[in-house]
Coordinates of C-alpha atoms and ligand atoms in Angstrom, one line a residue:
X1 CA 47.4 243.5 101.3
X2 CA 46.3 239.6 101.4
X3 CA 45.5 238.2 104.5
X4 CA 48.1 235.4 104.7
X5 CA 46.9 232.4 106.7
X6 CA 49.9 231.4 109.3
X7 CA 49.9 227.4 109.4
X8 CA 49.3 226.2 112.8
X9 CA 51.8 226.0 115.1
X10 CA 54.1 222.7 114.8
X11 CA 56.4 221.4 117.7
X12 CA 60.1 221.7 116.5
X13 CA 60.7 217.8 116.0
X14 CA 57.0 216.5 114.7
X15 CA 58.3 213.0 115.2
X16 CA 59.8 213.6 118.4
X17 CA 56.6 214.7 119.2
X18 CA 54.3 211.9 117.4
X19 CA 56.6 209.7 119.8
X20 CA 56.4 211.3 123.0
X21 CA 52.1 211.2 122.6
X22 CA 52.6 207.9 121.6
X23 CA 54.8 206.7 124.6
X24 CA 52.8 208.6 127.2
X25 CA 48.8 207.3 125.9
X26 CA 50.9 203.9 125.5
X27 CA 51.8 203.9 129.4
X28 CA 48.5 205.7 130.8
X29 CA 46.5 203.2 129.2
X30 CA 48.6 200.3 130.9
X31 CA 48.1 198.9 133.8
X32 CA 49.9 199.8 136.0
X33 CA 50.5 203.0 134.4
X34 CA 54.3 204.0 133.5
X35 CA 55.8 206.6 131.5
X36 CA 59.8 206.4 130.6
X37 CA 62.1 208.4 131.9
X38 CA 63.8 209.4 129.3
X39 CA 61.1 212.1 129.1
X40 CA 62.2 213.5 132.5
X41 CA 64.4 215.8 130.2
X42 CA 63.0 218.5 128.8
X43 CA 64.8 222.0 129.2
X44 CA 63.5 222.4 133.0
X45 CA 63.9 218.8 133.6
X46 CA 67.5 219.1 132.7
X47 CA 68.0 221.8 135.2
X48 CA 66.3 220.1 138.1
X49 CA 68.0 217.1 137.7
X50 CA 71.1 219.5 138.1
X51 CA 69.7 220.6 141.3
X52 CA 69.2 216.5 142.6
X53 CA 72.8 216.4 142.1
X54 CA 73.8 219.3 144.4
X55 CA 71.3 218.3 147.3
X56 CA 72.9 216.6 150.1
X57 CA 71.6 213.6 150.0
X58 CA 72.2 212.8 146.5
X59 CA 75.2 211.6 146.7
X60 CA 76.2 209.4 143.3
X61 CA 77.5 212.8 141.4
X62 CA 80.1 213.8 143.9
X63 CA 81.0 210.4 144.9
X64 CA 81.9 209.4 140.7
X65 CA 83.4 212.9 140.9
X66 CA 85.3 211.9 143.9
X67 CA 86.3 208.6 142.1
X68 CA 87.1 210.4 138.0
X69 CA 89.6 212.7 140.2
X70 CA 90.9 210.3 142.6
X71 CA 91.5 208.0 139.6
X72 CA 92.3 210.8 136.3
X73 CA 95.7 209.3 135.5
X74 CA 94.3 206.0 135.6
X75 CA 91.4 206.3 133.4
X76 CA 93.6 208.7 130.8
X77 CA 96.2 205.6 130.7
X78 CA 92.8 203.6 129.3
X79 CA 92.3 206.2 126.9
X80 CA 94.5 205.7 123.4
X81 CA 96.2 208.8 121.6
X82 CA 94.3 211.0 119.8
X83 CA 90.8 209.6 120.5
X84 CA 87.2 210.5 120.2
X85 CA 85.7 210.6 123.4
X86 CA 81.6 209.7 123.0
X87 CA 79.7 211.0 125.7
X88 CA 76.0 209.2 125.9
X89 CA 73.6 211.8 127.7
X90 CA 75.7 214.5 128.4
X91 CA 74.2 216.9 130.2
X92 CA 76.3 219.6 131.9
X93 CA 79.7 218.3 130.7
X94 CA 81.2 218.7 134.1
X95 CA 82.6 214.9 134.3
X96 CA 83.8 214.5 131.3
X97 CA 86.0 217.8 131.7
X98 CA 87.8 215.9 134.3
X99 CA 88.6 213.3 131.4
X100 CA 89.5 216.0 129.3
X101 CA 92.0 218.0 131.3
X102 CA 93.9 214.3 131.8
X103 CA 93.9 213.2 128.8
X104 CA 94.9 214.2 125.4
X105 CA 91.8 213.4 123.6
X106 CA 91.3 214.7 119.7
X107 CA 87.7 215.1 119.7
X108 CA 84.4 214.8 121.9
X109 CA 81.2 214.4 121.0
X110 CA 78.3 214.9 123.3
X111 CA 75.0 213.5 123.0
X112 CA 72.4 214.4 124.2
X113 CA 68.2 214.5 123.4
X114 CA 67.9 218.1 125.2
X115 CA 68.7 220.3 122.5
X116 CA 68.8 223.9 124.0
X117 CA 71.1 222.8 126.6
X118 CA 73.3 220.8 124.7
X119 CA 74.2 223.4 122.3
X120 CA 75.0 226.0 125.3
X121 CA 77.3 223.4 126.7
X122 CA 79.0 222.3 123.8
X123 CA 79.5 226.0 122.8
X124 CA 81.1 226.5 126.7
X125 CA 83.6 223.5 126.2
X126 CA 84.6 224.7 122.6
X127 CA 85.6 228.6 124.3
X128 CA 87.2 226.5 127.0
X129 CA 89.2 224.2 125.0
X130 CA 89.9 225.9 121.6
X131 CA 92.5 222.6 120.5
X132 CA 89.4 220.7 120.7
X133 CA 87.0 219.3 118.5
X134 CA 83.9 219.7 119.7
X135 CA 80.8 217.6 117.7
X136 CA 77.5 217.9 119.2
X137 CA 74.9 215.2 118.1
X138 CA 71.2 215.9 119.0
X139 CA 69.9 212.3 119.3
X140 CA 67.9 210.1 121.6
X141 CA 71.2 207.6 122.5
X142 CA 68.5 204.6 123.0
X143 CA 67.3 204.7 119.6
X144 CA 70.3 203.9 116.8
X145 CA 72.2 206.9 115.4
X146 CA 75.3 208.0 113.7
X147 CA 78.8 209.4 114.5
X148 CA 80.0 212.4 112.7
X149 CA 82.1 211.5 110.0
X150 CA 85.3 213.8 111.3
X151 CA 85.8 210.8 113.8
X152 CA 85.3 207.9 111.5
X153 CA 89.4 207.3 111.4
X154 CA 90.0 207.7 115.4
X155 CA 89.9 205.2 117.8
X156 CA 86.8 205.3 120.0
X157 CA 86.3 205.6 123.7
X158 CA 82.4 205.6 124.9
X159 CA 81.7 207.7 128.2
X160 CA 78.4 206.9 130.0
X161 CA 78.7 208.1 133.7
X162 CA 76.1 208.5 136.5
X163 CA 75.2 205.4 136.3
X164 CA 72.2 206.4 133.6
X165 CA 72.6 202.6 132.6
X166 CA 70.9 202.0 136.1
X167 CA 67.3 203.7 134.3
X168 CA 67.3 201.0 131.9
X169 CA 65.4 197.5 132.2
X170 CA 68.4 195.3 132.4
X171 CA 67.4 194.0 128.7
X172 CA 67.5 197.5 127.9
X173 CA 70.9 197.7 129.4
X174 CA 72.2 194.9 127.4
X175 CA 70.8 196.3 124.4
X176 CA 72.6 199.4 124.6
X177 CA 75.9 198.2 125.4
X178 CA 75.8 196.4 122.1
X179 CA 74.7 199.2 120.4
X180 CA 77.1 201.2 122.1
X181 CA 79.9 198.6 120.7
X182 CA 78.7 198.6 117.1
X183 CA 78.9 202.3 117.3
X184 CA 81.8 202.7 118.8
X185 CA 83.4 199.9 116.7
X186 CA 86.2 197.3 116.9
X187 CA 88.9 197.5 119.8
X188 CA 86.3 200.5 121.5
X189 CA 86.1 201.2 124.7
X190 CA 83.9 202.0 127.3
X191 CA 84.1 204.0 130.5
X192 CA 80.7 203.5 132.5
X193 CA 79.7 204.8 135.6
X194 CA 77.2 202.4 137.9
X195 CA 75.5 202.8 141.5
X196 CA 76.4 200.3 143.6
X197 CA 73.8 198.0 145.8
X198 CA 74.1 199.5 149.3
X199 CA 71.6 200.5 152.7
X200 CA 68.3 200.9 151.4
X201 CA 68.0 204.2 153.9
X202 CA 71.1 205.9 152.1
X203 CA 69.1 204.4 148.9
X204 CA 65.7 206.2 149.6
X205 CA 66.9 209.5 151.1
X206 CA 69.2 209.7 148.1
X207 CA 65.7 209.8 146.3
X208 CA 63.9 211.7 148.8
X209 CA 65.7 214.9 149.4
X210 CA 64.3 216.9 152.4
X211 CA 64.4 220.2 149.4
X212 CA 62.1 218.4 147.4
X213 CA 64.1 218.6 144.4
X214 CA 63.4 215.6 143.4
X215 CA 59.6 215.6 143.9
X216 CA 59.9 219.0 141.6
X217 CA 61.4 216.6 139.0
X218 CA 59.2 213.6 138.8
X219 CA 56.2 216.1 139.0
X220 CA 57.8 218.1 136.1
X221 CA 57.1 215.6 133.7
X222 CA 53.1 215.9 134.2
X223 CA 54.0 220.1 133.6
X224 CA 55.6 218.7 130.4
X225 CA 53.0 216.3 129.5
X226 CA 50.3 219.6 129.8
X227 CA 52.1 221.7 127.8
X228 CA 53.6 219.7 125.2
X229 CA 50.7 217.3 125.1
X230 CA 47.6 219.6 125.6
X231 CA 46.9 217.5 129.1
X232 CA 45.1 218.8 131.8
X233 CA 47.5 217.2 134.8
X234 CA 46.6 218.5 138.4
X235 CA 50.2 218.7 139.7
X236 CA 48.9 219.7 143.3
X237 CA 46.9 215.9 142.8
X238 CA 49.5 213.4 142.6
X239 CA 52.2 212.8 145.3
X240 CA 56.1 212.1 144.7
X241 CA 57.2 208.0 145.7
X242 CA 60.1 206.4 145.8
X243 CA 60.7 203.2 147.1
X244 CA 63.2 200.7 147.1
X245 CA 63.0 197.3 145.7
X246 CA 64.8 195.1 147.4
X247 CA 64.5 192.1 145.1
X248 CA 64.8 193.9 142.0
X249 CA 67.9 195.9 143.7
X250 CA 66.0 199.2 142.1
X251 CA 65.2 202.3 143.3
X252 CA 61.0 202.7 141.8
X253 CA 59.8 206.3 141.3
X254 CA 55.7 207.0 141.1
X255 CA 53.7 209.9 140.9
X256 CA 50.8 208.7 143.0
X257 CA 47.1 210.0 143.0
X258 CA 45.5 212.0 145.9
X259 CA 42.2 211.3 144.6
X260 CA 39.9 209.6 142.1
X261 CA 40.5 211.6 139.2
X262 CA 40.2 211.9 135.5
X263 CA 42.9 213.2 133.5
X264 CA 42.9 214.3 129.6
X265 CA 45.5 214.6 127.2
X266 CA 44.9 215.0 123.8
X267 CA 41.3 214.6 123.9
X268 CA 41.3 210.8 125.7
X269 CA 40.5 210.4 129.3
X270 CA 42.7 208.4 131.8
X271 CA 40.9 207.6 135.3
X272 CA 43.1 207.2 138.2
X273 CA 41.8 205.3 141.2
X274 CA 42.7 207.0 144.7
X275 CA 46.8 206.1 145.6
X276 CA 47.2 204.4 141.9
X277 CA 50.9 205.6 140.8
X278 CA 52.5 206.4 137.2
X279 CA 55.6 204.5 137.4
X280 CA 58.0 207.0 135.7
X281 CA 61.6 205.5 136.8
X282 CA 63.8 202.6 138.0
X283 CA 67.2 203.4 139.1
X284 CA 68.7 199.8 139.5
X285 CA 71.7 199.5 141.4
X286 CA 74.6 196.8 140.2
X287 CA 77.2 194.7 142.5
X288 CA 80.6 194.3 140.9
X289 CA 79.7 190.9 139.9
X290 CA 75.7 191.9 138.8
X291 CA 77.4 194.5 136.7
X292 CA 80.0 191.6 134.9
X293 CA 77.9 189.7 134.0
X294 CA 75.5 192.0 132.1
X295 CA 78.7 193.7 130.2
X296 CA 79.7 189.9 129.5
X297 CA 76.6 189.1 128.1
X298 CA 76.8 192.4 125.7
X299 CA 79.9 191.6 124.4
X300 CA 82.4 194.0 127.0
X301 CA 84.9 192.6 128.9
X302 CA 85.6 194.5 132.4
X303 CA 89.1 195.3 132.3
X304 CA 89.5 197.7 135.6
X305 CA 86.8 198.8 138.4
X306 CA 87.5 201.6 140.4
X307 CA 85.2 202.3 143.7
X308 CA 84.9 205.1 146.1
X309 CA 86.3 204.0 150.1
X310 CA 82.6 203.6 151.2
X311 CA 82.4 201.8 148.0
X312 CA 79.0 203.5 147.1
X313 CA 79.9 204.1 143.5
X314 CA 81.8 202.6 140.7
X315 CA 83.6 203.5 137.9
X316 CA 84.3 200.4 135.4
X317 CA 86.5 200.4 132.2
X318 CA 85.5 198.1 129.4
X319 CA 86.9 196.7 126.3
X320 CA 86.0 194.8 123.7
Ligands
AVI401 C1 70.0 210.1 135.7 N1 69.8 209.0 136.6 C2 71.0 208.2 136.8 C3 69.3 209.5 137.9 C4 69.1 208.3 138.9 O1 69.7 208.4 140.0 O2 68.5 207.3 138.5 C5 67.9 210.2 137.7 C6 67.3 210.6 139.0 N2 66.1 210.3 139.4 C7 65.8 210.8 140.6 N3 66.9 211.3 141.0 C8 67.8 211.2 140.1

């Protein structure tokens, strides 16, 4: 029989991938370097960051979990009848079921860019809730993208919880809340979940759990990088960081360098001086009044804001 020549191997998403190599030789050869976070997420990053969110330290999950409960009648009164519930970077669903048991909501779709575990969530909810509509989009929620069409007639109610706005650059953050509203469209509105500013020592243990969950997770990305991006990353080389910066009211995370090293990916070479970092995440915090403003200035208005009693955490409900 003929010999038939297998093409090489291509990543599922080729663009994903042009854009991901183009990103990460972007912020190595910057100084100082950075990568974005959104590339955290890959199928084991999705997991560990799971894992951050059961350590004991970590404690913006259960407190916003703490607040959805606390406040479920409240925040189902905000949503209309027969709504589609947007979720932006949905993850493991388990916030937005709180939403969902309250209120009677006629469709949810979850976005997410992790593919694999979307799907496995989406198809969870769906056996769970068999009334409801259950729309999956696979999309990168920072680039522009499009609703499916079965909710182009409902009213529209945006869901972005732990405080994910916090790992944007505030221009970033403004950017999205007016994409958000032109996707959401007229009379939308948005329930957003935000850190608050607090103690820099609950700020950095948060971010430095004794487990070292979260050093697994910022590493994680250089195990991505190597595979994904034919690197040659010595995870046992770099160090986990994260500080907090007071002025900036952000938490910084780094992956520092243990030595003077060279590093390769995709045939270039990156030198790292002893102690230089990757800067691969800001987590900025927002007071109340921080956090008006910036919805102001993308168009929102804050109609309610719901904290936790040690006011750690806080839930806000805009409109447009
Ligand atoms: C997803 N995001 C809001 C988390 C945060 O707290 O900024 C990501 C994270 N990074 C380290 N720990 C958790």
């Amino acid at each position: 029989t003929a010999h038939v020549r297998l093409p090489r191997t291509l990543p599922v998403d080729d663009a994903a991938h042009r854009a991901f190599l183009a990103d990460v030789v972007a912020g190595l050869s910057a100084d100082p370097k950075t990568i974005p976070p959104k590339y955290f997420y890959d199928e084991r990053g999705s997991q560990l960051f799971e894992a951050i969110t059961r350590t004991p330290e970590y404690y913006p999950t259960r407190t916003e979990m703490g607040i959805l409960t606390a406040r479920a009648a409240d925040i189902a009164a905000f949503i209309p009848q027969d709504a589609a519930l947007v979720e932006f970077g949905a993850g493991a669903l388990t916030k937005v079921r709180i939403l969902l048991d309250a209120a009677p909501v006629r469709a949810f779709v979850p976005v997410d860019i992790s593919e694999a575990f979307l799907r496995g969530q989406a198809a969870r909810l769906s056996r769970e809730m068999p009334g409801l509509q259950v729309l999956p989009v696979v999309a990168d929620f920072t680039a522009p993208f499009a609703l499916p069409d079965e909710v182009a007639a409902l009213p529209k109610v945006g869901f972005f919880p732990g405080s994910t706005i916090g790992n944007f650059e505030p221009h970033e953050a403004t950017a999205f809340l007016r994409h958000a509203g032109a996707l959401l469209g007229a009379g939308a509105r948005l329930i957003l979940g935000v850190d608050l500013v607090k103690d820099p020592d609950v700020l950095v243990a948060a971010y430095n759990d004794a487990a070292g969950v979260t050093a697994e997770f910022n590493l994680n990305l250089l195990r991505r990088i190597n595979r994904e991006l034919g690197a040659n990353f010595d995870l046992s080389a770099f160090w986990h960081r994260a500080v907090y910066n007071r002025e900036q009211h952000r938490i910084e995370m780094h992956l520092a360098s243990k030595t003077r090293q060279r590093v390769r990916v995709d045939g270039r070479c990156f030198d790292f001086r002893r102690g230089e970092t990757i800067h691969t995440e800001n987590s900025y915090k927002y007071t109340p009044e921080l956090f008006r403003t910036l919805a102001t200035g993308a168009g929102w208005r804050v109609a309610t804001t719901w904290t936790d009693p040690q006011r750690w955490f806080a839930v806000h409900a805009l409109v447009r």
